[in-house]
Amino acid sequence: MTETTVHEIVAELAALEDPRAREVNEKHGNDHGVNLGKLRALAKRLKTQQELAHQLWATDDTAARLLAILICRPKAFERHELDVMLRQARTPKVHDWLVNYVVKKNPHCEELRLAWFTDPDPVVASSGWALTTERAAKNPEGLDLARLLDVIDKEMKDAPDRLQWAMNHCLAQIGIEHTEYRARAIDIGERLGVLKDYPTPPNCTSPFAPIWITEMARRQDGK
């Protein structure tokens, strides 16, 4: 793909800009106004193009980076590339999509999980926790779940927002998926009170771990 093509796509993304969407997105730290449905439709039209994905990422534009994530080949990235990209991801949406759509499908996922888990940057560390949550739910063999609960109990209360959210998700997932740790996970959530007062829309489950765990366990028992 030529550089002109990148400019054309960036121009197309600019044409899709919706000021109202940007206003909503910016409240969540995401500096773009492109409807995600339209972004996905554009990605579907472009199909997989790894080189173009690299070029779109290099623009440092949030909408372009989201598009890059959708058209890339997740398994094609080297470990160091994904580490650099994660640290370059300026917005929560780019960060989350990169972890969920790319890193989780990459062969270096477990190495990155271990490296990021103890990173001094709390946003990077939150990615390590997100990947650990995935393992706790789907592939817990080899994880020390009791130790994870120890760390959560000690550190979650005072953790920065994104790291705290990721640790809370891990706490809830352990409680949901592992009945032997459910009572302890609920107790930790009750004592720490993290996200207890988080505003939750009607018909949605609260992210407060004791409520989240109890509700999901109820649904599992009802199957």
Short mmCIF file of C-alpha atoms in Angstrom, two decimals:
data_model
loop_
_atom_site.label_atom_id
_atom_site.label_comp_id
_atom_site.label_asym_id
_atom_site.label_seq_id
_atom_site.Cartn_x
_atom_site.Cartn_y
_atom_site.Cartn_z
CA MET A 1 0.00 0.00 0.00
CA THR A 2 1.28 3.47 -0.83
CA GLU A 3 1.53 6.38 1.57
CA THR A 4 -1.24 8.09 -0.43
CA THR A 5 -3.56 5.23 0.46
CA VAL A 6 -2.92 5.84 4.14
CA HIS A 7 -3.75 9.51 3.64
CA GLU A 8 -6.94 8.56 1.82
CA ILE A 9 -8.05 6.31 4.66
CA VAL A 10 -7.24 8.91 7.29
CA ALA A 11 -9.29 11.39 5.25
CA GLU A 12 -12.14 8.89 5.09
CA LEU A 13 -12.00 8.47 8.85
CA ALA A 14 -12.07 12.25 9.25
CA ALA A 15 -15.20 12.36 7.06
CA LEU A 16 -16.85 9.85 9.42
CA GLU A 17 -16.20 12.10 12.40
CA ASP A 18 -19.32 12.79 14.48
CA PRO A 19 -18.98 15.64 17.02
CA ARG A 20 -21.60 14.10 19.30
CA ALA A 21 -19.81 10.75 19.30
CA ARG A 22 -16.53 12.51 20.06
CA GLU A 23 -18.10 14.31 23.00
CA VAL A 24 -19.28 11.00 24.49
CA ASN A 25 -15.98 9.24 23.77
CA GLU A 26 -13.87 12.00 25.27
CA LYS A 27 -15.68 11.56 28.59
CA HIS A 28 -14.05 8.14 28.67
CA GLY A 29 -10.62 9.37 27.56
CA ASN A 30 -11.00 8.40 23.89
CA ASP A 31 -10.19 11.23 21.47
CA HIS A 32 -12.11 10.15 18.38
CA GLY A 33 -15.62 10.61 17.00
CA VAL A 34 -15.96 7.73 14.56
CA ASN A 35 -18.91 5.41 15.06
CA LEU A 36 -17.47 1.96 15.78
CA GLY A 37 -19.98 0.25 13.51
CA LYS A 38 -18.80 2.38 10.60
CA LEU A 39 -15.19 1.74 11.59
CA ARG A 40 -15.80 -2.01 11.50
CA ALA A 41 -17.52 -1.71 8.12
CA LEU A 42 -14.44 0.08 6.77
CA ALA A 43 -12.21 -2.65 8.20
CA LYS A 44 -14.35 -5.30 6.54
CA ARG A 45 -13.92 -3.54 3.20
CA LEU A 46 -10.15 -3.25 3.59
CA LYS A 47 -9.73 -6.83 4.86
CA THR A 48 -6.45 -7.96 6.43
CA GLN A 49 -3.48 -5.76 5.44
CA GLN A 50 -0.55 -5.97 7.84
CA GLU A 51 1.62 -3.30 6.22
CA LEU A 52 -1.28 -0.87 6.04
CA ALA A 53 -2.01 -1.61 9.70
CA HIS A 54 1.58 -0.64 10.59
CA GLN A 55 1.23 2.61 8.64
CA LEU A 56 -2.11 3.49 10.20
CA TRP A 57 -0.70 2.83 13.66
CA ALA A 58 2.21 5.16 12.95
CA THR A 59 -0.19 8.08 12.38
CA ASP A 60 -0.83 8.27 16.15
CA ASP A 61 -4.51 8.96 15.35
CA THR A 62 -6.88 7.07 17.63
CA ALA A 63 -9.45 6.14 14.96
CA ALA A 64 -6.64 5.07 12.61
CA ARG A 65 -5.09 2.92 15.33
CA LEU A 66 -8.42 1.24 16.06
CA LEU A 67 -8.73 0.50 12.35
CA ALA A 68 -5.16 -0.82 12.31
CA ILE A 69 -6.05 -3.27 15.07
CA LEU A 70 -9.03 -4.53 13.06
CA ILE A 71 -7.09 -5.15 9.82
CA CYS A 72 -3.81 -6.48 11.21
CA ARG A 73 -2.63 -10.09 11.53
CA PRO A 74 -2.35 -10.61 15.30
CA LYS A 75 0.05 -13.54 15.04
CA ALA A 76 2.47 -11.60 12.83
CA PHE A 77 3.77 -9.25 15.54
CA GLU A 78 6.99 -9.88 17.42
CA ARG A 79 6.96 -9.61 21.19
CA HIS A 80 8.91 -6.34 21.27
CA GLU A 81 6.54 -4.77 18.74
CA LEU A 82 3.52 -5.42 20.93
CA ASP A 83 5.33 -4.14 24.00
CA VAL A 84 6.13 -0.89 22.21
CA MET A 85 2.61 -0.59 20.81
CA LEU A 86 1.02 -1.07 24.22
CA ARG A 87 3.14 1.71 25.66
CA GLN A 88 2.20 3.92 22.71
CA ALA A 89 -1.53 3.30 23.11
CA ARG A 90 -2.65 6.66 24.49
CA THR A 91 -6.37 5.95 24.97
CA PRO A 92 -8.33 3.29 26.87
CA LYS A 93 -10.14 2.02 23.76
CA VAL A 94 -6.91 1.50 21.78
CA HIS A 95 -5.33 -0.12 24.82
CA ASP A 96 -8.25 -2.50 25.36
CA TRP A 97 -8.63 -3.44 21.70
CA LEU A 98 -4.90 -4.07 21.35
CA VAL A 99 -4.91 -6.45 24.31
CA ASN A 100 -8.15 -8.24 23.44
CA TYR A 101 -7.97 -8.38 19.64
CA VAL A 102 -4.24 -8.72 19.08
CA VAL A 103 -2.17 -9.72 22.13
CA LYS A 104 -4.54 -12.52 23.20
CA LYS A 105 -4.15 -14.10 19.74
CA ASN A 106 -0.38 -13.67 19.56
CA PRO A 107 2.06 -16.53 20.32
CA HIS A 108 3.97 -14.26 22.73
CA CYS A 109 0.88 -13.61 24.87
CA GLU A 110 2.04 -15.52 27.94
CA GLU A 111 5.51 -13.94 27.91
CA LEU A 112 3.92 -10.50 27.70
CA ARG A 113 1.47 -11.34 30.48
CA LEU A 114 4.31 -12.18 32.82
CA ALA A 115 6.38 -9.14 31.83
CA TRP A 116 3.52 -6.65 32.07
CA PHE A 117 2.06 -8.04 35.29
CA THR A 118 4.82 -6.44 37.40
CA ASP A 119 5.50 -3.40 35.20
CA PRO A 120 5.91 -0.14 37.15
CA ASP A 121 3.56 1.64 34.73
CA PRO A 122 0.06 0.94 36.14
CA VAL A 123 -1.58 1.04 32.70
CA VAL A 124 0.88 -1.54 31.38
CA ALA A 125 0.41 -3.59 34.55
CA SER A 126 -3.35 -3.50 34.01
CA SER A 127 -2.76 -5.37 30.74
CA GLY A 128 -0.87 -8.07 32.61
CA TRP A 129 -3.82 -8.37 34.97
CA ALA A 130 -6.30 -8.47 32.08
CA LEU A 131 -4.38 -11.36 30.51
CA THR A 132 -4.19 -13.07 33.91
CA THR A 133 -7.97 -12.73 34.27
CA GLU A 134 -8.35 -14.46 30.91
CA ARG A 135 -6.14 -17.32 32.09
CA ALA A 136 -7.94 -17.60 35.43
CA ALA A 137 -11.18 -18.10 33.53
CA LYS A 138 -10.07 -20.30 30.64
CA ASN A 139 -6.69 -21.85 31.41
CA PRO A 140 -5.94 -21.64 35.14
CA GLU A 141 -3.48 -24.53 35.26
CA GLY A 142 -0.18 -23.23 36.62
CA LEU A 143 -1.66 -20.06 38.11
CA ASP A 144 -1.39 -19.55 41.87
CA LEU A 145 -4.90 -18.27 42.47
CA ALA A 146 -4.41 -17.97 46.24
CA ARG A 147 -1.38 -15.75 45.69
CA LEU A 148 -3.32 -13.61 43.20
CA LEU A 149 -5.98 -13.08 45.86
CA ASP A 150 -3.25 -12.14 48.35
CA VAL A 151 -1.94 -9.46 45.97
CA ILE A 152 -5.43 -8.15 45.26
CA ASP A 153 -6.23 -8.01 48.96
CA LYS A 154 -3.06 -6.04 49.64
CA GLU A 155 -2.87 -3.72 46.64
CA MET A 156 -6.25 -3.20 44.93
CA LYS A 157 -7.68 -0.64 47.35
CA ASP A 158 -5.00 1.97 46.56
CA ALA A 159 -4.22 1.02 42.96
CA PRO A 160 -4.64 3.64 40.17
CA ASP A 161 -7.99 3.49 38.36
CA ARG A 162 -7.23 1.28 35.34
CA LEU A 163 -5.08 -1.10 37.36
CA GLN A 164 -7.70 -1.24 40.09
CA TRP A 165 -10.40 -2.04 37.54
CA ALA A 166 -8.30 -4.87 36.07
CA MET A 167 -7.52 -6.32 39.52
CA ASN A 168 -11.20 -6.14 40.46
CA HIS A 169 -12.12 -8.02 37.28
CA CYS A 170 -9.59 -10.71 38.17
CA LEU A 171 -11.02 -10.93 41.69
CA ALA A 172 -14.53 -11.37 40.33
CA GLN A 173 -13.47 -13.93 37.74
CA ILE A 174 -11.69 -16.07 40.31
CA GLY A 175 -14.78 -15.97 42.51
CA ILE A 176 -17.08 -16.82 39.61
CA GLU A 177 -15.08 -19.63 38.05
CA HIS A 178 -13.47 -21.25 41.11
CA THR A 179 -15.95 -22.21 43.80
CA GLU A 180 -13.19 -23.11 46.27
CA TYR A 181 -12.11 -19.44 46.30
CA ARG A 182 -15.59 -17.88 46.03
CA ALA A 183 -16.12 -17.10 49.72
CA ARG A 184 -12.66 -15.54 50.03
CA ALA A 185 -13.13 -13.47 46.86
CA ILE A 186 -16.46 -12.15 48.14
CA ASP A 187 -14.90 -11.38 51.53
CA ILE A 188 -12.06 -9.42 49.92
CA GLY A 189 -14.54 -7.45 47.84
CA GLU A 190 -16.72 -6.68 50.86
CA ARG A 191 -13.79 -5.53 53.01
CA LEU A 192 -12.16 -3.35 50.36
CA GLY A 193 -15.40 -1.89 49.00
CA VAL A 194 -13.83 -1.16 45.60
CA LEU A 195 -16.49 -0.01 43.07
CA LYS A 196 -19.23 -0.52 45.65
CA ASP A 197 -20.87 2.77 44.67
CA TYR A 198 -20.16 2.53 40.93
CA PRO A 199 -23.19 3.83 38.99
CA THR A 200 -24.76 0.85 37.24
CA PRO A 201 -27.53 1.18 34.63
CA PRO A 202 -30.77 -0.77 35.16
CA ASN A 203 -30.61 -4.42 34.07
CA CYS A 204 -26.80 -4.38 34.24
CA THR A 205 -24.67 -6.21 36.79
CA SER A 206 -22.65 -4.07 39.17
CA PRO A 207 -18.85 -4.31 38.88
CA PHE A 208 -18.71 -4.50 42.70
CA ALA A 209 -17.13 -7.94 43.06
CA PRO A 210 -19.47 -9.48 45.69
CA ILE A 211 -22.58 -8.57 43.65
CA TRP A 212 -20.91 -9.58 40.37
CA ILE A 213 -19.75 -12.95 41.71
CA THR A 214 -23.08 -13.73 43.38
CA GLU A 215 -25.11 -12.87 40.30
CA MET A 216 -22.95 -14.84 37.86
CA ALA A 217 -22.89 -17.84 40.24
CA ARG A 218 -26.69 -17.67 40.42
CA ARG A 219 -26.90 -17.73 36.63
CA GLN A 220 -24.52 -20.68 36.42
CA ASP A 221 -26.57 -22.60 38.99
CA GLY A 222 -29.71 -21.87 37.02
CA LYS A 223 -28.42 -23.51 33.85
#
